[in-house]
Amino acid sequence: MKKRIINTFAAIVGQENIRYSQAQLHAYSYDATANFQSKPDLVVAPASTEEIAEIVKLCAKKQIPIVSRGSGTNLAAGTVPTNGGVVILFHRMNEILELDQENLTMTVQPGVITQDISVHAEQHGLFYPPDPSSMKISTIGGNVSENSGGLRGLKYGVTKDYVKALTVVLADGSILKTGGKLAKDVAGYDLTSLLVGSEGTLGIITEITLKLIPLPVYKKTGIAYFNSLEDAAKTVSSIIAHKIIPVTLEFMDRGTIGAIEDFMKMGLPRDAEAMLLLEQDGDEELVERDIQKMIDIAVAKGATSTSIAASSEEADVLKAGRRSALSALARKRPTTILEDATVPRSEIAKMVRAIQEIAQKYNVQISTFGHAGDGNLHPTCLTDIRNKEEMERVEKALEEIFEAAIQLGGTITGEHGVGEMKAPYLEWKIGESGIQVMKLIKQSLDPQNIMNPGKVFAKASKKRLVVHNE
Amino acid sequence: MSSGLQKRMQDSFQEHVNEDLIMDCMRCGFCLPACPTYLSTNYDETHSPRGRIALMKAMRDGDVVWDSSVEEAFDLCLGCRACEPACPAGVQYGPLIEETRAAILHAKPQGSKEKILRKGAFDGVFADQDKMQKTIKLVQLYQKSGLQKVTRKFGFLTLFPPFMKEMEGVLPAIEKKKERKHSNNPKKATVAFFTGCLMDTLFQETNRKTIELLEWLGAEVIIPEEQQCCGALHGHSGELEKGMRNARANIDAFDSDAFDFIVNNAGGCGAFLSEYEQHLKQDPHYAEKAARFTEKQIDISSLLIKLGLNEDLKEMKAIDETVVTYQDSCHLKNVNKVFLEPRTLLMDAPGFEFKELIDAGSCCGSAGIYNLLHPEMARRILDAKMNGVKDLQPAVIVTSNPGCLMQMQVGIQREGLDKKMKAVHIVDFLYDAIHKNQMSEVSPA
Ligand SMILES: Cc1cc2nc3c(=O)[nH]c(=O)nc-3n(C[C@H](O)[C@H](O)[C@H](O)COP(=O)(O)OP(=O)(O)OC[C@H]3O[C@@H](n4cnc5c(N)ncnc54)[C@H](O)[C@@H]3O)c2cc1C
Ligand code: SF4
Ligand code: SF4
C-alpha cells in the first residue's frame, strides 16, 4: 500500500492506531481456521462509528478490501484477508454503553467480549443466554456477524434471537440504523435479521442493542452414558417428545469421551459409546422435576449409568468437560478441523452413524460431539496438514459429511458460518436460486465488493457429490 | 535485509524450533487476554502468544522476512508463561520461546558489545558461583561508594545500566558470608537447599532465614557445595546448552538418596530446575538422574506447609490488622502451578489480614533480566501492576522470587509509596511475623 494512503488512514485514526510492520501484517493474516492464511496491507483500529465511516469512504474510493476482525476465533476463515486490504480492529470500541432495566436491553460496542456481556447482565439479575464455547475471548461483533450459537441454544435460541437493533456502516460509508428497543416492529424489511450472520460482507457493525431476559433462579445438571448411539439418540427424541425443553442437551461420542478423560481426568467411562449432558434451569420445582424425568427417560431408553450433579461445583466440572471437548481432541493430532454439520434432531443417530462410516471409508480420524438438542453436531477431524495424501482423504470425507447432512434435511454449517472455507459448498445447501438471491443482495449493498471479499460466495462451487446409501 | 541472513535465520529456525510444538497451537486465541505484552501494546496481536507462534511458523516456512519488527515480537516476550495455563490445547510455549531465542542467537551476527556482555554474563558470572560472589562484592562497592567507574569495567553491570540506577535504591544490604552449619535437630525430613545465585549473594539474609525456618520445623538442611546457578537465565536467552552445563553440574551435586526434598526459594529458578528432566530427556547419561532431581523439587511455600508451618501459624494469636498481599512469581504459578500455598501461609500469618491483589497472577515486568533489556515495556507493565497496588493499599507485598521482589520495590519507590508499604520475600515475611509473635516464647532462630 502506498505510504500516502497509509498516511490518510493514519490521519483518520491517529498514527498509533495503525499497524503495518512485517510482523504485524503477519499477525493478522489468520484466524482459528486451519490451513487458511493471507496478509492484509494495513491494520487500523478506529474508535467510533464516524471514524469507521471515514475509513470505508476512503476504501470505497480506492477500492480497498475491508476485513472486520473481532478476536479472530471464527472457524470458517472469515477474517483471513483473502484479497489483502485493510483489517479493522474493534478493541477501541469495547464499551458497554447502556443497560436499560425498563426495556431489558443492553447496548454495546462491537469489541466487547461476549463473557463480559453475560457477566454484566447477571450482575443486574438479567440474562444474556448465547454462550459460544469461545465466549471468554470472542467479541459480540463477531458473534452477531456469525450468528453464533452455544450450549444453551436449544431452550434459548442463538445470537440472532437477542439482537434488537444495529448501527452499521455500509459499503459507501453511509450509516444505517436498524430496529430499536421494541418488542414489535414491522416497519419494512427486517434489515437487522439480514445483517446478523452476514460475516462482514454487507457492512461493519458499530453498535448493537441486545435483548436480555430475567435470570433463571435455579439449575441442575445430569449425565447419562450409553452403549449405543441409537439409545442416546432415542433418549434425545423422547425427552423432546415428553415436552421437556432442557437448557442443554449435549452429546459426546466415544472418541470425544476418551479425549476429555485423557485431558481432564474426571473419571468418565472410556468404554461408553455415547454420553449425554443434560441441564435444566428455571424454578426449583420445575427443574427438579424435569431433570429427574430426563434421567428416567435415559434409563428407559437403555442408559448404562446416570447421575445428577450433587452440587453446582460438580455440575461445573461436567460442563467444563464438555466445553473442553474441542481442545481435548485437538491435543491428539497436529491439525484439528472442526465442522458443524447440522440435521433435524430426529436424524441425530443417523448422522452420527454416517459420520463414523465415512471416517472409516476414508480411513481418517473423526470424533463427534455437539448440541444434540438442536441437531448441531461437531464432527472433529484430527489430522496433519503437512500430510498431503491424508489431507486429500480428509477433504473427501468432509465433503461426504456435508452431503450426508443435506440428504438428511440438514445444513453444511449450523453456527460457524460460511466464510471462505465453506463457500464452495454453499450452493449444495441453498441451490442456484439461493445463491442468485444472495448475490443480488450483496451487489446492491456492496457493488464494488469491498466488504470482506472472497467470503460466502466462492469463485467456483464444488461439484456436488452423489452419495449412494447402501 | 541480506538474503544471506534471511536464509541463515530460516535454517536456524528449522533447526532449533520444534515444528510439532508449533502445530499444537490451533490459533483459538484463548491465550490473548492472559498475555501482559498483548494487553500493554493496545492489543497488538504481534505481541501475543498466538501471534508469536504464528511468526515462529512463518520463519520456519519462509513466509515472513526477518526484520526488526519480527525480532522485536520475540524480544518483547516476557517469558512469563501466563499463556500456558490459559491454553486449552496444552501448547508448551516455554520451550518454544527458548528454542526461538536459541535460533536467533545462532543465526544473528552479534554486535561486539552484545557478545562481550553475553560472554561476561553467561560464561562468567552466572556460570560460576564464585564469580557471582565477586560480582556481588562489586555491587556492594558500587552501593557503598557510588564508584560508577568500577561498574563500567565489568560486563555484568554495563549490561544493566538502567537496572543499576533503579535498583540502587532497592538492593538489600549484603550480609557477610557466614559459615553455615548443619543442624542436628530431631528430623522430620532431610532437605537439600538450592540456594540460587542471586539469592545466595544479594539475598543472603533470606537464605539464612530459610534455613532457620526449615530447621525450626524439624528439617535437616544440607547445602551441597558443588551447586551452580540454575541456568534459567541462559535458557531464557537462547543459550540452553550453556544452561544445561549448569543443569548437569547441579544434578550431580544433588544426586543423593539422603535427600527427601530439594528446596528453592526463588520461583524463577524453581521452574527451570523442575524442567531439567524435560530438557535432558534425550541425554543417555542424565535422563534418569534428571528425573530423580526433578521429582524432589519443591518450592519453599509448599515445603513449609508440608512441614506443618501453617498449623503452627494458626496457633499463634494476634489481631489480624495489617494488610498483606501477594504478587505471584510467574514461573512458580504458571510452570509449577503453585498458587494456593503461599496464599495459605499469608492467610494464617499472625497479625496480618490477607487481601488478594487484582491481577496478582500477571507478570510484574521483571521477568529475569527483561526489565533491563526492555525498560519501556517493563515500565508499562509495572505501571499497570501498581494501579492495582494503589487501589488495595497493602502494607506488605509478598513475593516468591528475587526479581519480582526488586521490581515491586522499584514500583513502590517510583510511586512514592515507600513510607506506606514494602515488598518482602515470603521467607522474610514469615520469619519476621513469627519472630515478632513469639518474641518471648520459642524463638524460631
Ligand atoms: C475453541 C473455539 C470454540 C468455539 N465455539 C463456538 C460455539 O460454541 N458456537 C459458535 O457458534 N461458534 C464457536 N466458535 C467460533 C467463533 O468463536 C465464533 O464464530 C465467534 O462468534 C467469532 O467471534 P470473533 O470475535 O472471534 O469474530 P472473528 O472471528 O474476528 O470474526 C468473525 C466474522 O465476523 C466478522 N466481523 C467481526 N466483527 C465484525 C463487525 N464489527 N462488523 C462486521 N463484521 C464483523 C468478521 O469479518 C468475520 O467474518 C468457536 C471457536 C473456537 C476457536
Ligand atoms: S490458547 Fe493455545 S492453542 Fe489457542 S492460540 Fe493460544 S497457544 Fe494457540
Ligand atoms: S510468555 Fe508471557 S509475555 Fe510471552 S507470550 Fe506468553 S503470556 Fe505473553
Coordinates of C-alpha atoms in Angstrom, one line a residue, chain A residues 49-389:
Chain A
T49 CA -18.7 4.9 14.0
E50 CA -17.7 8.1 12.4
E51 CA -14.0 7.1 12.1
I52 CA -15.2 3.8 10.5
A53 CA -17.4 5.7 8.0
E54 CA -14.3 7.8 7.0
I55 CA -12.2 4.6 6.6
V56 CA -14.9 3.0 4.5
K57 CA -15.3 6.1 2.3
L58 CA -11.5 6.0 1.7
C59 CA -11.6 2.3 0.9
A60 CA -14.5 2.7 -1.4
K61 CA -12.7 5.5 -3.3
K62 CA -9.6 3.4 -3.7
Q63 CA -11.4 0.0 -4.0
I64 CA -9.5 -1.4 -1.0
P65 CA -11.0 -4.6 0.6
I66 CA -12.1 -4.3 4.2
V67 CA -12.0 -7.2 6.7
S68 CA -13.7 -6.6 10.0
R69 CA -12.0 -8.6 12.7
G70 CA -13.1 -9.3 16.3
S71 CA -10.9 -11.8 18.1
G72 CA -10.2 -13.9 15.0
T73 CA -11.7 -17.0 16.6
N74 CA -14.1 -18.0 13.8
L75 CA -13.7 -21.4 12.2
A76 CA -14.6 -20.6 8.6
A77 CA -11.6 -18.4 7.6
G78 CA -14.0 -15.4 7.8
T79 CA -11.3 -12.9 8.9
V80 CA -8.5 -14.1 6.6
P81 CA -7.7 -11.1 4.3
T82 CA -8.0 -13.3 1.2
N83 CA -7.6 -10.3 -1.1
G84 CA -5.4 -8.2 1.2
G85 CA -6.7 -4.8 2.1
V86 CA -7.4 -3.2 5.4
V87 CA -8.2 -5.1 8.6
I88 CA -10.4 -3.3 11.1
L89 CA -10.0 -4.0 14.8
F90 CA -12.5 -3.1 17.5
H91 CA -10.5 -3.1 20.7
R92 CA -11.0 0.7 21.0
M93 CA -14.7 0.2 20.7
N94 CA -15.3 -2.1 23.6
E95 CA -17.6 -0.3 25.9
I96 CA -20.9 -1.4 27.3
L97 CA -22.9 1.7 26.6
E98 CA -26.1 1.2 28.5
L99 CA -28.2 -1.3 30.4
D100 CA -31.8 -0.5 30.1
Q101 CA -33.7 -2.1 33.0
E102 CA -37.1 -1.0 31.8
N103 CA -36.8 -2.3 28.3
L104 CA -34.5 -5.1 29.3
T105 CA -31.8 -4.3 26.7
M106 CA -28.1 -3.7 26.7
T107 CA -26.4 -1.5 24.2
V108 CA -22.8 -2.3 23.4
Q109 CA -19.9 -1.6 21.1
P110 CA -18.8 -4.4 18.8
G111 CA -15.5 -5.0 20.5
V112 CA -17.0 -6.1 23.9
I113 CA -16.0 -9.6 24.9
T114 CA -19.1 -11.9 25.0
Q115 CA -18.4 -13.1 28.5
D116 CA -18.3 -9.5 29.8
I117 CA -21.8 -9.0 28.5
S118 CA -23.0 -12.2 30.2
V119 CA -21.4 -11.2 33.5
H120 CA -22.6 -7.6 33.3
A121 CA -26.2 -8.8 32.7
E122 CA -26.0 -11.3 35.6
Q123 CA -24.8 -8.6 37.9
H124 CA -28.1 -6.9 37.4
G125 CA -30.2 -10.1 37.8
L126 CA -30.5 -10.4 34.0
F127 CA -29.5 -13.0 31.5
Y128 CA -27.9 -12.9 28.1
P129 CA -28.2 -16.6 27.0
P130 CA -26.0 -17.1 23.9
D131 CA -22.8 -18.8 25.2
P132 CA -20.5 -20.0 22.4
S133 CA -17.6 -22.1 23.9
S134 CA -15.3 -19.3 22.8
M135 CA -17.2 -16.6 24.9
K136 CA -14.2 -15.9 27.1
I137 CA -12.4 -14.4 24.1
S138 CA -14.9 -13.9 21.2
T139 CA -16.4 -10.4 20.6
I140 CA -20.0 -9.6 20.3
G141 CA -19.4 -8.1 16.9
G142 CA -18.0 -11.5 15.8
N143 CA -21.0 -13.3 17.4
V144 CA -23.5 -11.1 15.7
S145 CA -21.7 -11.4 12.3
E146 CA -21.6 -15.2 12.6
N147 CA -24.9 -15.6 14.4
S148 CA -23.1 -17.8 16.9
G149 CA -24.8 -20.5 18.9
G150 CA -23.9 -22.1 22.2
L151 CA -24.7 -24.8 24.7
R152 CA -28.0 -23.1 25.8
G153 CA -29.3 -22.8 22.2
L154 CA -32.0 -25.5 22.5
K155 CA -34.0 -23.6 25.0
Y156 CA -32.9 -20.0 24.5
G157 CA -32.0 -19.8 20.8
V158 CA -28.9 -18.3 19.3
T159 CA -27.4 -14.8 18.9
K160 CA -30.0 -13.6 16.3
D161 CA -32.8 -14.1 18.8
Y162 CA -31.2 -11.4 21.0
V163 CA -30.3 -8.7 18.5
K164 CA -32.8 -5.9 18.6
A165 CA -31.0 -3.1 16.9
L166 CA -27.8 -2.4 14.9
T167 CA -25.8 0.6 13.8
V168 CA -23.9 -0.3 10.6
V169 CA -21.5 1.4 8.3
L170 CA -22.4 0.4 4.7
A171 CA -20.0 0.0 1.8
D172 CA -20.4 3.6 0.7
G173 CA -19.6 4.9 4.1
S174 CA -23.2 5.8 5.0
I175 CA -24.5 5.0 8.4
L176 CA -27.6 2.8 8.8
K177 CA -29.6 2.2 12.0
T178 CA -31.9 -0.8 12.1
G179 CA -34.5 -2.0 14.6
G180 CA -34.9 -0.5 18.1
K181 CA -35.7 -1.4 21.7
L182 CA -39.1 -2.5 20.5
A183 CA -41.0 -5.7 21.3
K184 CA -42.7 -5.4 17.9
D185 CA -41.7 -3.7 14.7
V186 CA -42.8 -4.5 11.2
A187 CA -41.8 -1.2 9.5
G188 CA -40.4 -2.6 6.3
Y189 CA -37.9 -5.4 5.6
D190 CA -36.2 -6.8 8.7
L191 CA -32.7 -5.5 8.0
T192 CA -31.5 -6.4 11.4
S193 CA -32.0 -10.1 10.6
L194 CA -30.3 -9.6 7.2
L195 CA -27.2 -8.2 8.8
V196 CA -27.0 -10.8 11.6
G197 CA -24.8 -13.6 10.3
S198 CA -23.6 -11.6 7.3
E199 CA -20.0 -12.3 8.1
G200 CA -18.8 -8.8 7.5
T201 CA -19.8 -8.9 3.8
L202 CA -22.6 -6.4 3.9
G203 CA -21.3 -3.7 6.3
I204 CA -19.5 -3.0 9.5
I205 CA -21.4 -3.3 12.7
T206 CA -20.5 -0.5 15.1
E207 CA -23.2 -0.7 17.8
I208 CA -25.5 -3.4 18.9
T209 CA -28.6 -3.4 21.2
L210 CA -29.2 -6.8 22.7
K211 CA -32.3 -8.3 24.4
L212 CA -32.0 -9.5 27.9
I213 CA -34.3 -11.8 29.9
P214 CA -34.7 -12.4 33.6
L215 CA -32.0 -14.7 35.1
P216 CA -33.3 -18.2 35.9
V217 CA -33.1 -18.8 39.6
Y218 CA -32.2 -22.4 39.7
K219 CA -30.4 -25.0 37.6
K220 CA -29.4 -28.6 37.8
T221 CA -27.2 -30.9 35.7
G222 CA -27.3 -34.6 34.9
I223 CA -25.4 -37.1 32.9
A224 CA -26.2 -40.4 31.1
Y225 CA -23.9 -43.0 29.4
F226 CA -25.0 -45.4 26.7
N227 CA -23.8 -48.5 25.0
S228 CA -25.1 -47.4 21.6
L229 CA -25.5 -44.2 19.7
E230 CA -29.1 -45.1 18.9
D231 CA -30.0 -45.3 22.6
A232 CA -28.6 -41.9 23.2
A233 CA -30.4 -40.5 20.1
K234 CA -33.7 -42.2 21.2
T235 CA -33.3 -40.5 24.6
V236 CA -32.9 -37.1 22.9
S237 CA -36.1 -37.6 20.8
S238 CA -38.0 -38.9 23.7
I239 CA -37.1 -36.0 26.0
I240 CA -38.4 -33.6 23.4
A241 CA -41.5 -35.7 22.8
H242 CA -42.2 -35.5 26.5
K243 CA -42.4 -31.8 26.0
I244 CA -39.3 -31.0 28.0
I245 CA -37.0 -28.4 26.6
P246 CA -33.8 -28.6 28.6
V247 CA -31.4 -25.7 28.5
T248 CA -28.6 -28.0 27.5
L249 CA -28.7 -31.4 25.8
E250 CA -25.1 -32.2 24.7
F251 CA -23.8 -35.3 23.0
M252 CA -20.3 -36.8 23.0
D253 CA -19.2 -39.9 21.3
R254 CA -16.7 -42.5 22.4
G255 CA -13.6 -40.8 20.9
T256 CA -14.6 -37.5 22.5
I257 CA -15.2 -39.1 25.9
G258 CA -11.7 -40.7 25.8
A259 CA -10.1 -37.4 24.8
I260 CA -11.8 -35.4 27.5
E261 CA -10.9 -38.1 30.1
D262 CA -7.2 -38.0 29.0
F263 CA -7.2 -34.2 29.4
M264 CA -9.4 -33.7 32.5
K265 CA -9.1 -37.0 34.3
M266 CA -12.6 -36.6 35.7
G267 CA -13.5 -40.3 35.8
L268 CA -15.5 -40.7 32.6
P269 CA -16.1 -44.3 31.4
R270 CA -13.9 -44.8 28.3
D271 CA -15.9 -47.8 27.2
A272 CA -19.2 -45.9 26.8
E273 CA -20.3 -45.4 23.2
A274 CA -22.1 -42.1 23.9
M275 CA -22.8 -39.7 26.7
L276 CA -25.4 -37.0 27.1
L277 CA -25.0 -34.0 29.3
L278 CA -28.4 -32.6 30.4
E279 CA -29.2 -29.3 32.1
Q280 CA -32.4 -27.6 33.1
D281 CA -32.9 -24.1 34.6
G282 CA -35.9 -22.2 35.9
D283 CA -37.9 -22.5 39.1
E284 CA -36.6 -25.1 41.5
E285 CA -39.6 -27.3 41.4
L286 CA -39.8 -27.5 37.7
V287 CA -36.1 -28.0 37.4
E288 CA -36.0 -30.9 39.9
R289 CA -39.0 -32.5 38.1
D290 CA -37.5 -32.1 34.6
I291 CA -34.1 -33.4 35.4
Q292 CA -35.5 -36.4 37.2
K293 CA -37.8 -37.1 34.2
M294 CA -34.9 -36.8 31.7
I295 CA -32.8 -39.2 33.7
D296 CA -35.8 -41.6 33.9
I297 CA -36.2 -41.4 30.2
A298 CA -32.5 -42.1 29.6
V299 CA -32.7 -45.2 31.8
A300 CA -35.8 -46.4 30.0
K301 CA -34.0 -46.0 26.7
G302 CA -31.1 -48.1 27.8
A303 CA -28.6 -45.8 29.6
T304 CA -26.0 -47.9 31.3
S305 CA -25.4 -45.4 34.0
T306 CA -26.8 -42.0 35.0
S307 CA -26.1 -39.4 37.7
I308 CA -27.3 -36.0 38.8
A309 CA -24.7 -33.4 39.9
A310 CA -25.0 -33.0 43.7
S311 CA -23.6 -29.5 43.8
S312 CA -23.1 -26.6 41.4
E313 CA -19.3 -27.3 41.6
E314 CA -19.9 -30.8 40.4
A315 CA -22.1 -29.5 37.6
D316 CA -19.4 -27.0 36.6
V317 CA -16.9 -29.8 36.3
L318 CA -19.2 -31.7 33.9
K319 CA -19.8 -28.6 31.8
A320 CA -16.1 -27.8 31.8
G321 CA -15.5 -31.2 30.5
R322 CA -17.9 -30.7 27.6
R323 CA -16.5 -27.2 26.9
S324 CA -13.0 -28.7 26.7
A325 CA -14.1 -31.3 24.1
L326 CA -12.5 -29.5 21.1
S327 CA -9.3 -28.6 22.8
A328 CA -9.0 -32.1 24.3
L329 CA -9.4 -33.6 20.9
A330 CA -7.0 -31.0 19.4
R331 CA -4.2 -32.4 21.6
K332 CA -4.3 -35.7 19.8
R333 CA -3.0 -34.6 16.4
P334 CA -1.2 -31.6 14.9
T335 CA -4.3 -30.3 12.9
T336 CA -7.9 -30.1 14.0
I337 CA -10.7 -29.4 11.6
L338 CA -14.0 -28.7 13.3
E339 CA -17.1 -29.0 11.3
D340 CA -20.6 -28.1 12.3
A341 CA -23.0 -30.1 10.0
T342 CA -26.5 -29.8 11.4
V343 CA -29.5 -32.0 10.9
P344 CA -33.1 -32.1 12.2
R345 CA -32.7 -33.5 15.7
S346 CA -34.7 -36.6 14.8
E347 CA -31.9 -37.5 12.5
I348 CA -29.0 -37.3 15.0
A349 CA -28.4 -41.0 15.3
K350 CA -28.3 -41.5 11.5
M351 CA -26.0 -38.6 11.1
V352 CA -23.5 -39.7 13.8
R353 CA -23.6 -43.2 12.3
A354 CA -23.0 -41.8 8.8
I355 CA -20.0 -39.8 10.1
Q356 CA -18.5 -42.9 11.6
E357 CA -18.9 -44.8 8.4
I358 CA -17.4 -42.0 6.3
A359 CA -14.4 -41.8 8.6
Q360 CA -13.9 -45.5 8.2
K361 CA -14.3 -45.4 4.5
Y362 CA -11.6 -42.7 4.1
N363 CA -9.5 -44.0 7.0
V364 CA -9.5 -40.7 8.8
Q365 CA -9.9 -39.9 12.5
I366 CA -13.1 -38.2 13.3
S367 CA -14.8 -37.8 16.7
T368 CA -18.2 -36.2 17.1
F369 CA -19.7 -34.1 19.9
G370 CA -22.3 -31.4 19.8
H371 CA -25.6 -29.9 20.6
A372 CA -27.8 -33.0 20.3
G373 CA -30.9 -31.0 21.3
D374 CA -30.6 -28.8 18.2
G375 CA -29.1 -31.4 15.9
N376 CA -25.9 -29.3 15.6
L377 CA -23.0 -31.8 15.5
H378 CA -19.3 -31.1 15.6
P379 CA -17.6 -33.8 13.7
T380 CA -13.9 -33.1 14.5
C381 CA -11.3 -34.3 12.2
L382 CA -7.9 -34.9 13.6
T383 CA -5.2 -34.8 11.0
D384 CA -1.9 -33.2 9.9
I385 CA -1.9 -30.6 7.2
R386 CA 1.7 -31.5 6.4
N387 CA 0.5 -34.8 5.1
K388 CA -0.9 -34.1 1.6
E389 CA -2.2 -37.5 0.9

